[in-house]
GROMACS .gro file of C-alpha atoms in nm:
model
  341
    1MET     CA    1   3.664  -1.293  -1.662
    2LYS     CA    2   3.345  -1.441  -1.804
    3GLY     CA    3   3.011  -1.262  -1.791
    4THR     CA    4   2.653  -1.301  -1.911
    5VAL     CA    5   2.558  -1.161  -2.251
    6LEU     CA    6   2.218  -1.171  -2.421
    7TYR     CA    7   2.252  -1.200  -2.799
    8GLY     CA    8   1.884  -1.225  -2.886
    9PRO     CA    9   1.564  -1.405  -2.792
   10GLY     CA   10   1.650  -1.721  -2.601
   11ASP     CA   11   2.024  -1.677  -2.664
   12VAL     CA   12   2.212  -1.623  -2.335
   13ARG     CA   13   2.586  -1.686  -2.329
   14PHE     CA   14   2.844  -1.688  -2.052
   15GLU     CA   15   3.155  -1.570  -2.232
   16ASP     CA   16   3.484  -1.386  -2.199
   17ARG     CA   17   3.456  -1.018  -2.114
   18GLU     CA   18   3.697  -0.753  -1.995
   19THR     CA   19   3.741  -0.753  -1.617
   20PRO     CA   20   3.592  -0.434  -1.471
   21LYS     CA   21   3.824  -0.164  -1.341
   22ILE     CA   22   3.797   0.183  -1.197
   23VAL     CA   23   3.703   0.433  -1.470
   24GLU     CA   24   3.580   0.735  -1.274
   25PRO     CA   25   3.709   0.848  -0.933
   26THR     CA   26   3.358   0.788  -0.790
   27ASP     CA   27   3.358   0.419  -0.893
   28ALA     CA   28   3.399   0.107  -0.684
   29VAL     CA   29   3.473  -0.245  -0.802
   30ILE     CA   30   3.310  -0.528  -0.608
   31ARG     CA   31   3.346  -0.904  -0.618
   32ILE     CA   32   2.999  -1.049  -0.649
   33ALA     CA   33   2.880  -1.274  -0.364
   34ALA     CA   34   2.550  -1.352  -0.540
   35THR     CA   35   2.344  -1.227  -0.831
   36CYS     CA   36   2.028  -1.351  -1.000
   37VAL     CA   37   1.792  -1.341  -1.296
   38CYS     CA   38   1.520  -1.077  -1.276
   39GLY     CA   39   1.170  -1.105  -1.418
   40SER     CA   40   1.242  -0.791  -1.620
   41ASP     CA   41   1.533  -0.975  -1.785
   42LEU     CA   42   1.275  -1.203  -1.944
   43TRP     CA   43   1.126  -0.925  -2.159
   44PRO     CA   44   1.430  -0.904  -2.391
   45TYR     CA   45   1.495  -1.279  -2.348
   46ARG     CA   46   1.149  -1.343  -2.492
   47GLY     CA   47   1.199  -1.090  -2.771
   48LEU     CA   48   0.935  -0.856  -2.631
   49GLN     CA   49   1.191  -0.582  -2.570
   50PRO     CA   50   1.428  -0.544  -2.864
   51ILE     CA   51   1.804  -0.524  -2.823
   52ASN     CA   52   2.027  -0.387  -3.097
   53GLU     CA   53   2.349  -0.563  -3.007
   54PRO     CA   54   2.488  -0.825  -2.769
   55THR     CA   55   2.397  -0.690  -2.426
   56PRO     CA   56   2.565  -0.765  -2.091
   57MET     CA   57   2.303  -0.862  -1.836
   58GLY     CA   58   2.232  -0.837  -1.464
   59HIS     CA   59   2.131  -0.559  -1.228
   60GLU     CA   60   2.085  -0.725  -0.886
   61TYR     CA   61   2.399  -0.766  -0.682
   62CYS     CA   62   2.579  -0.774  -0.351
   63GLY     CA   63   2.940  -0.846  -0.270
   64ILE     CA   64   3.275  -0.739  -0.130
   65VAL     CA   65   3.446  -0.410  -0.211
   66GLU     CA   66   3.780  -0.478  -0.383
   67GLU     CA   67   3.883  -0.136  -0.509
   68MET     CA   68   3.762   0.223  -0.499
   69GLY     CA   69   3.822   0.541  -0.693
   70ARG     CA   70   4.008   0.820  -0.517
   71ALA     CA   71   3.688   1.023  -0.459
   72VAL     CA   72   3.502   0.746  -0.273
   73GLN     CA   73   3.485   0.830   0.096
   74SER     CA   74   3.221   0.612   0.264
   75LEU     CA   75   3.353   0.267   0.174
   76LYS     CA   76   3.661   0.061   0.235
   77PRO     CA   77   3.802  -0.261   0.087
   78GLY     CA   78   3.663  -0.578   0.240
   79GLN     CA   79   3.321  -0.438   0.322
   80PHE     CA   80   3.011  -0.628   0.218
   81VAL     CA   81   2.779  -0.398   0.023
   82VAL     CA   82   2.440  -0.401  -0.144
   83GLY     CA   83   2.350  -0.162  -0.426
   84SER     CA   84   2.046  -0.058  -0.623
   85PHE     CA   85   1.976  -0.142  -0.987
   86ALA     CA   86   1.990   0.236  -1.049
   87THR     CA   87   2.297   0.433  -0.947
   88SER     CA   88   2.252   0.757  -0.755
   89ASP     CA   89   2.465   1.028  -0.605
   90ASN     CA   90   2.211   1.044  -0.318
   91THR     CA   91   2.256   1.422  -0.302
   92CYS     CA   92   2.072   1.570  -0.604
   93PRO     CA   93   1.721   1.718  -0.557
   94ASN     CA   94   1.548   1.403  -0.683
   95CYS     CA   95   1.752   1.190  -0.443
   96ARG     CA   96   1.676   1.421  -0.151
   97TYR     CA   97   1.305   1.384  -0.226
   98GLY     CA   98   1.354   1.005  -0.199
   99TYR     CA   99   1.352   0.921  -0.570
  100GLN     CA  100   1.708   0.803  -0.617
  101SER     CA  101   1.607   0.594  -0.918
  102SER     CA  102   1.550   0.929  -1.092
  103CYS     CA  103   1.883   1.076  -0.981
  104ILE     CA  104   1.995   1.337  -1.233
  105HIS     CA  105   2.321   1.138  -1.268
  106ARG     CA  106   2.149   0.799  -1.278
  107GLU     CA  107   2.277   0.501  -1.470
  108PHE     CA  108   2.083   0.176  -1.489
  109MET     CA  109   2.311  -0.108  -1.386
  110THR     CA  110   2.393  -0.393  -1.619
  111ARG     CA  111   2.677  -0.649  -1.617
  112ALA     CA  112   2.599  -0.781  -1.267
  113GLN     CA  113   2.561  -1.144  -1.382
  114ALA     CA  114   2.939  -1.179  -1.361
  115PRO     CA  115   3.201  -1.240  -1.091
  116VAL     CA  116   3.316  -0.876  -1.072
  117LEU     CA  117   3.120  -0.552  -1.115
  118ARG     CA  118   3.205  -0.183  -1.151
  119VAL     CA  119   2.958   0.036  -0.960
  120PRO     CA  120   2.944   0.406  -1.056
  121LEU     CA  121   2.859   0.669  -0.794
  122ALA     CA  122   2.962   0.422  -0.528
  123ASP     CA  123   2.919   0.653  -0.228
  124GLY     CA  124   2.554   0.716  -0.311
  125THR     CA  125   2.466   0.376  -0.456
  126LEU     CA  126   2.620   0.119  -0.221
  127VAL     CA  127   2.515   0.049   0.138
  128PRO     CA  128   2.758  -0.151   0.355
  129THR     CA  129   2.653  -0.400   0.620
  130PRO     CA  130   2.809  -0.370   0.968
  131ASP     CA  131   3.003  -0.693   0.913
  132VAL     CA  132   3.043  -0.952   0.640
  133PRO     CA  133   2.720  -1.152   0.676
  134PRO     CA  134   2.701  -1.530   0.701
  135ASP     CA  135   2.637  -1.714   0.375
  136GLU     CA  136   2.281  -1.805   0.474
  137LEU     CA  137   2.179  -1.437   0.477
  138VAL     CA  138   2.327  -1.351   0.137
  139PRO     CA  139   2.017  -1.451  -0.067
  140SER     CA  140   1.790  -1.233   0.144
  141LEU     CA  141   2.034  -0.943   0.129
  142LEU     CA  142   2.046  -0.983  -0.249
  143THR     CA  143   1.670  -0.933  -0.270
  144THR     CA  144   1.706  -0.588  -0.118
  145SER     CA  145   1.901  -0.481  -0.427
  146ASP     CA  146   1.587  -0.483  -0.640
  147VAL     CA  147   1.307  -0.732  -0.597
  148LEU     CA  148   1.235  -0.666  -0.228
  149GLY     CA  149   1.304  -0.294  -0.266
  150THR     CA  150   1.059  -0.287  -0.557
  151GLY     CA  151   0.795  -0.483  -0.366
  152TRP     CA  152   0.841  -0.248  -0.070
  153PHE     CA  153   0.802   0.057  -0.293
  154ALA     CA  154   0.489  -0.100  -0.443
  155ALA     CA  155   0.334  -0.127  -0.097
  156ASP     CA  156   0.452   0.218   0.007
  157ALA     CA  157   0.335   0.386  -0.315
  158ALA     CA  158  -0.004   0.215  -0.278
  159ASN     CA  159  -0.038   0.370   0.067
  160VAL     CA  160  -0.062   0.042   0.255
  161LYS     CA  161  -0.163   0.118   0.614
  162PRO     CA  162  -0.227  -0.090   0.927
  163GLY     CA  163  -0.565  -0.261   0.899
  164SER     CA  164  -0.600  -0.206   0.524
  165THR     CA  165  -0.715  -0.442   0.251
  166VAL     CA  166  -0.455  -0.499  -0.020
  167VAL     CA  167  -0.462  -0.672  -0.357
  168VAL     CA  168  -0.139  -0.784  -0.524
  169VAL     CA  169  -0.161  -0.837  -0.901
  170GLY     CA  170   0.123  -1.066  -1.006
  171ASP     CA  171   0.280  -1.371  -0.842
  172GLY     CA  172   0.639  -1.326  -0.958
  173ALA     CA  173   0.912  -1.245  -0.709
  174VAL     CA  174   0.817  -0.875  -0.694
  175GLY     CA  175   0.451  -0.956  -0.631
  176LEU     CA  176   0.538  -1.212  -0.365
  177LEU     CA  177   0.765  -0.966  -0.188
  178GLY     CA  178   0.494  -0.703  -0.228
  179VAL     CA  179   0.283  -0.939  -0.016
  180LEU     CA  180   0.562  -0.960   0.244
  181SER     CA  181   0.598  -0.580   0.238
  182ALA     CA  182   0.224  -0.522   0.284
  183GLN     CA  183   0.224  -0.765   0.575
  184GLN     CA  184   0.515  -0.579   0.736
  185MET     CA  185   0.325  -0.251   0.695
  186GLY     CA  186   0.031  -0.391   0.887
  187ALA     CA  187  -0.223  -0.482   0.619
  188GLU     CA  188  -0.508  -0.685   0.767
  189ARG     CA  189  -0.617  -0.858   0.447
  190ILE     CA  190  -0.389  -0.936   0.153
  191ILE     CA  191  -0.543  -1.085  -0.160
  192VAL     CA  192  -0.289  -1.224  -0.407
  193MET     CA  193  -0.388  -1.296  -0.765
  194SER     CA  194  -0.216  -1.618  -0.869
  195ARG     CA  195  -0.282  -1.935  -1.065
  196HIS     CA  196   0.025  -2.127  -0.952
  197GLU     CA  197   0.007  -2.347  -0.643
  198LYS     CA  198   0.375  -2.315  -0.552
  199ARG     CA  199   0.358  -1.937  -0.568
  200GLN     CA  200   0.028  -1.931  -0.380
  201GLN     CA  201   0.189  -2.131  -0.101
  202LEU     CA  202   0.481  -1.889  -0.072
  203ALA     CA  203   0.244  -1.593  -0.084
  204ARG     CA  204   0.060  -1.737   0.216
  205GLU     CA  205   0.392  -1.783   0.398
  206PHE     CA  206   0.461  -1.414   0.336
  207GLY     CA  207   0.122  -1.306   0.469
  208ALA     CA  208  -0.146  -1.348   0.201
  209THR     CA  209  -0.490  -1.418   0.345
  210ASP     CA  210  -0.676  -1.489   0.021
  211VAL     CA  211  -0.589  -1.622  -0.325
  212VAL     CA  212  -0.776  -1.529  -0.643
  213SER     CA  213  -0.697  -1.742  -0.948
  214GLU     CA  214  -0.923  -1.558  -1.193
  215ARG     CA  215  -0.783  -1.286  -1.422
  216GLY     CA  216  -0.918  -0.982  -1.604
  217ASP     CA  217  -1.285  -0.900  -1.549
  218ASP     CA  218  -1.339  -1.232  -1.371
  219GLY     CA  219  -1.058  -1.147  -1.131
  220VAL     CA  220  -1.205  -0.803  -1.063
  221ALA     CA  221  -1.546  -0.959  -0.997
  222ARG     CA  222  -1.394  -1.204  -0.748
  223VAL     CA  223  -1.214  -0.925  -0.560
  224MET     CA  224  -1.535  -0.724  -0.548
  225GLU     CA  225  -1.712  -1.029  -0.408
  226LEU     CA  226  -1.446  -1.069  -0.138
  227THR     CA  227  -1.466  -0.699  -0.047
  228LYS     CA  228  -1.849  -0.680  -0.048
  229GLY     CA  229  -1.854  -0.466  -0.361
  230VAL     CA  230  -1.618  -0.198  -0.230
  231GLY     CA  231  -1.275  -0.290  -0.367
  232ALA     CA  232  -0.935  -0.279  -0.202
  233ASP     CA  233  -0.775   0.016  -0.026
  234SER     CA  234  -0.441  -0.052  -0.196
  235VAL     CA  235  -0.357  -0.246  -0.512
  236LEU     CA  236  -0.003  -0.336  -0.618
  237GLU     CA  237   0.043  -0.388  -0.995
  238CYS     CA  238   0.354  -0.600  -1.032
  239VAL     CA  239   0.338  -0.728  -1.392
  240GLY     CA  240   0.336  -0.449  -1.651
  241THR     CA  241   0.073  -0.556  -1.905
  242GLN     CA  242  -0.245  -0.384  -2.017
  243GLN     CA  243  -0.459  -0.651  -1.853
  244SER     CA  244  -0.275  -0.636  -1.521
  245MET     CA  245  -0.293  -0.256  -1.506
  246MET     CA  246  -0.664  -0.239  -1.578
  247GLN     CA  247  -0.729  -0.528  -1.341
  248ALA     CA  248  -0.545  -0.335  -1.068
  249ILE     CA  249  -0.735  -0.012  -1.130
  250HIS     CA  250  -1.076  -0.180  -1.131
  251CYS     CA  251  -1.002  -0.376  -0.811
  252THR     CA  252  -0.949  -0.051  -0.620
  253ARG     CA  253  -1.213   0.123  -0.411
  254LYS     CA  254  -1.306   0.483  -0.485
  255GLY     CA  255  -1.031   0.699  -0.344
  256GLY     CA  256  -0.798   0.402  -0.311
  257HIS     CA  257  -0.438   0.376  -0.428
  258VAL     CA  258  -0.277   0.182  -0.713
  259SER     CA  259   0.097   0.140  -0.743
  260TYR     CA  260   0.259   0.014  -1.060
  261VAL     CA  261   0.609  -0.129  -1.055
  262GLY     CA  262   0.592  -0.383  -1.336
  263VAL     CA  263   0.791  -0.249  -1.632
  264PRO     CA  264   0.506  -0.146  -1.867
  265HIS     CA  265   0.478  -0.300  -2.211
  266GLU     CA  266   0.210  -0.156  -2.440
  267VAL     CA  267   0.010  -0.021  -2.147
  268GLU     CA  268  -0.231   0.261  -2.235
  269LEU     CA  269  -0.480   0.436  -2.009
  270ASN     CA  270  -0.811   0.579  -2.129
  271GLY     CA  271  -0.851   0.923  -1.974
  272ALA     CA  272  -1.229   0.914  -1.941
  273GLU     CA  273  -1.226   0.564  -1.793
  274LEU     CA  274  -0.953   0.658  -1.545
  275PHE     CA  275  -1.133   0.981  -1.455
  276PHE     CA  276  -1.435   0.800  -1.315
  277THR     CA  277  -1.238   0.544  -1.112
  278HIS     CA  278  -1.134   0.807  -0.856
  279VAL     CA  279  -0.810   0.620  -0.782
  280HIS     CA  280  -0.464   0.748  -0.700
  281LEU     CA  281  -0.187   0.618  -0.930
  282HIS     CA  282   0.179   0.617  -0.835
  283GLY     CA  283   0.470   0.409  -0.957
  284GLY     CA  284   0.780   0.384  -1.169
  285PRO     CA  285   1.131   0.246  -1.119
  286ALA     CA  286   1.153   0.175  -0.748
  287PRO     CA  287   1.378   0.410  -0.549
  288VAL     CA  288   1.544   0.111  -0.387
  289ARG     CA  289   1.824   0.320  -0.236
  290ARG     CA  290   1.567   0.499  -0.017
  291TYR     CA  291   1.475   0.172   0.152
  292LEU     CA  292   1.806  -0.017   0.152
  293PRO     CA  293   1.921   0.066   0.507
  294GLN     CA  294   1.582  -0.030   0.654
  295LEU     CA  295   1.550  -0.350   0.451
  296ILE     CA  296   1.907  -0.461   0.523
  297GLU     CA  297   1.841  -0.413   0.895
  298LEU     CA  298   1.519  -0.619   0.878
  299VAL     CA  299   1.712  -0.903   0.712
  300LEU     CA  300   2.007  -0.891   0.950
  301ASN     CA  301   1.774  -0.885   1.252
  302GLY     CA  302   1.588  -1.192   1.125
  303LYS     CA  303   1.257  -1.005   1.097
  304ILE     CA  304   1.201  -1.110   0.734
  305ASP     CA  305   1.325  -1.392   0.509
  306PRO     CA  306   1.274  -1.266   0.152
  307GLY     CA  307   1.538  -1.504   0.018
  308LYS     CA  308   1.266  -1.770   0.005
  309VAL     CA  309   1.176  -1.638  -0.342
  310PHE     CA  310   1.488  -1.811  -0.473
  311ASP     CA  311   1.372  -2.163  -0.551
  312LEU     CA  312   1.658  -2.244  -0.789
  313THR     CA  313   2.029  -2.201  -0.716
  314LEU     CA  314   2.285  -2.242  -0.993
  315PRO     CA  315   2.654  -2.180  -1.052
  316LEU     CA  316   2.690  -1.852  -1.237
  317GLU     CA  317   2.825  -2.028  -1.545
  318GLN     CA  318   2.485  -2.204  -1.578
  319VAL     CA  319   2.304  -1.871  -1.609
  320ALA     CA  320   2.134  -1.977  -1.934
  321GLU     CA  321   1.949  -2.250  -1.746
  322GLY     CA  322   1.834  -1.989  -1.495
  323TYR     CA  323   1.675  -1.789  -1.776
  324ARG     CA  324   1.513  -2.101  -1.923
  325ALA     CA  325   1.373  -2.212  -1.589
  326MET     CA  326   1.217  -1.876  -1.519
  327ASP     CA  327   1.088  -1.836  -1.874
  328GLU     CA  328   0.919  -2.176  -1.850
  329ARG     CA  329   0.790  -2.094  -1.499
  330ARG     CA  330   0.979  -2.388  -1.353
  331ALA     CA  331   1.137  -2.140  -1.111
  332ILE     CA  332   1.014  -1.827  -0.939
  333LYS     CA  333   1.361  -1.675  -0.925
  334ALA     CA  334   1.707  -1.814  -1.000
  335LEU     CA  335   1.998  -1.736  -0.768
  336LEU     CA  336   2.342  -1.737  -0.933
  337GLN     CA  337   2.659  -1.805  -0.739
  338PRO     CA  338   3.005  -1.726  -0.880
  339SER     CA  339   3.269  -1.998  -0.857
  340GLY     CA  340   3.423  -2.020  -0.514
  341ARG     CA  341   3.098  -1.951  -0.329
   0.00000   0.00000   0.00000
């Protein structure tokens, strides 16, 4: 088969690779229904996260089970499944506490930007749908694999409650679905920080009540103006830069909560400065597996439509254009469809 490989900054190739097969008895092999380019893929694509060798890419996926190892008990061939970007046995102490993305047997998924994928720890990682869903629901189901699950964790970790005021820092797909998640959790006011009209429009569709285009100290000042000098109850940091983290912390009221789900790059916190903010901080790789059953049900019941974040759909073999479009901010998120879809 062919699969996506990143060779270096700006150099994405769709080239021949070995077709995945069962390696461990706990594996499953699935045929991909849809995959996509993630904002975190852009860090190495831009050269901001070094890679030492050609690297297979892709960690968001859903599809049909084709084959299982002899130890897999909860799945059967022909089922449609969604899995997290982090594998988990779903039984270790960290998993039982709800932090499957820190499973003691965790592997971070790669190689999903391909027609076929091997999924380790299949029983704990994959969640089947009751039936094979119609094609129009596949994009939304795909978001549950990472970008919606991460946005949901961002809202949960920031302690979003009914009637609360929320700020979302970042207007990428995770930030936009953080808005949707906060709205589902009952937030009364959702302030999204965005400079891009197309993204602002989608944020409003997902439940944003206010848009702040300023950044840094100016952005903090605008939020304080909107909240009468108090700050937000909950702030979702969905970027991963020094500026976005400090902006999030300083937009938060005393005793409020900040979640951080943007993969951090050169982020440092000053202890004395943090000490006097009186904020709660919680974040990390989203435990998507914790939320998958709930999010899949919301999609299947038509309660949410997170697939709207995909504003570019391409054949999988045109994956390089998907990277370019997202890098150049011509697309919020690129959906990739294998041949035959």
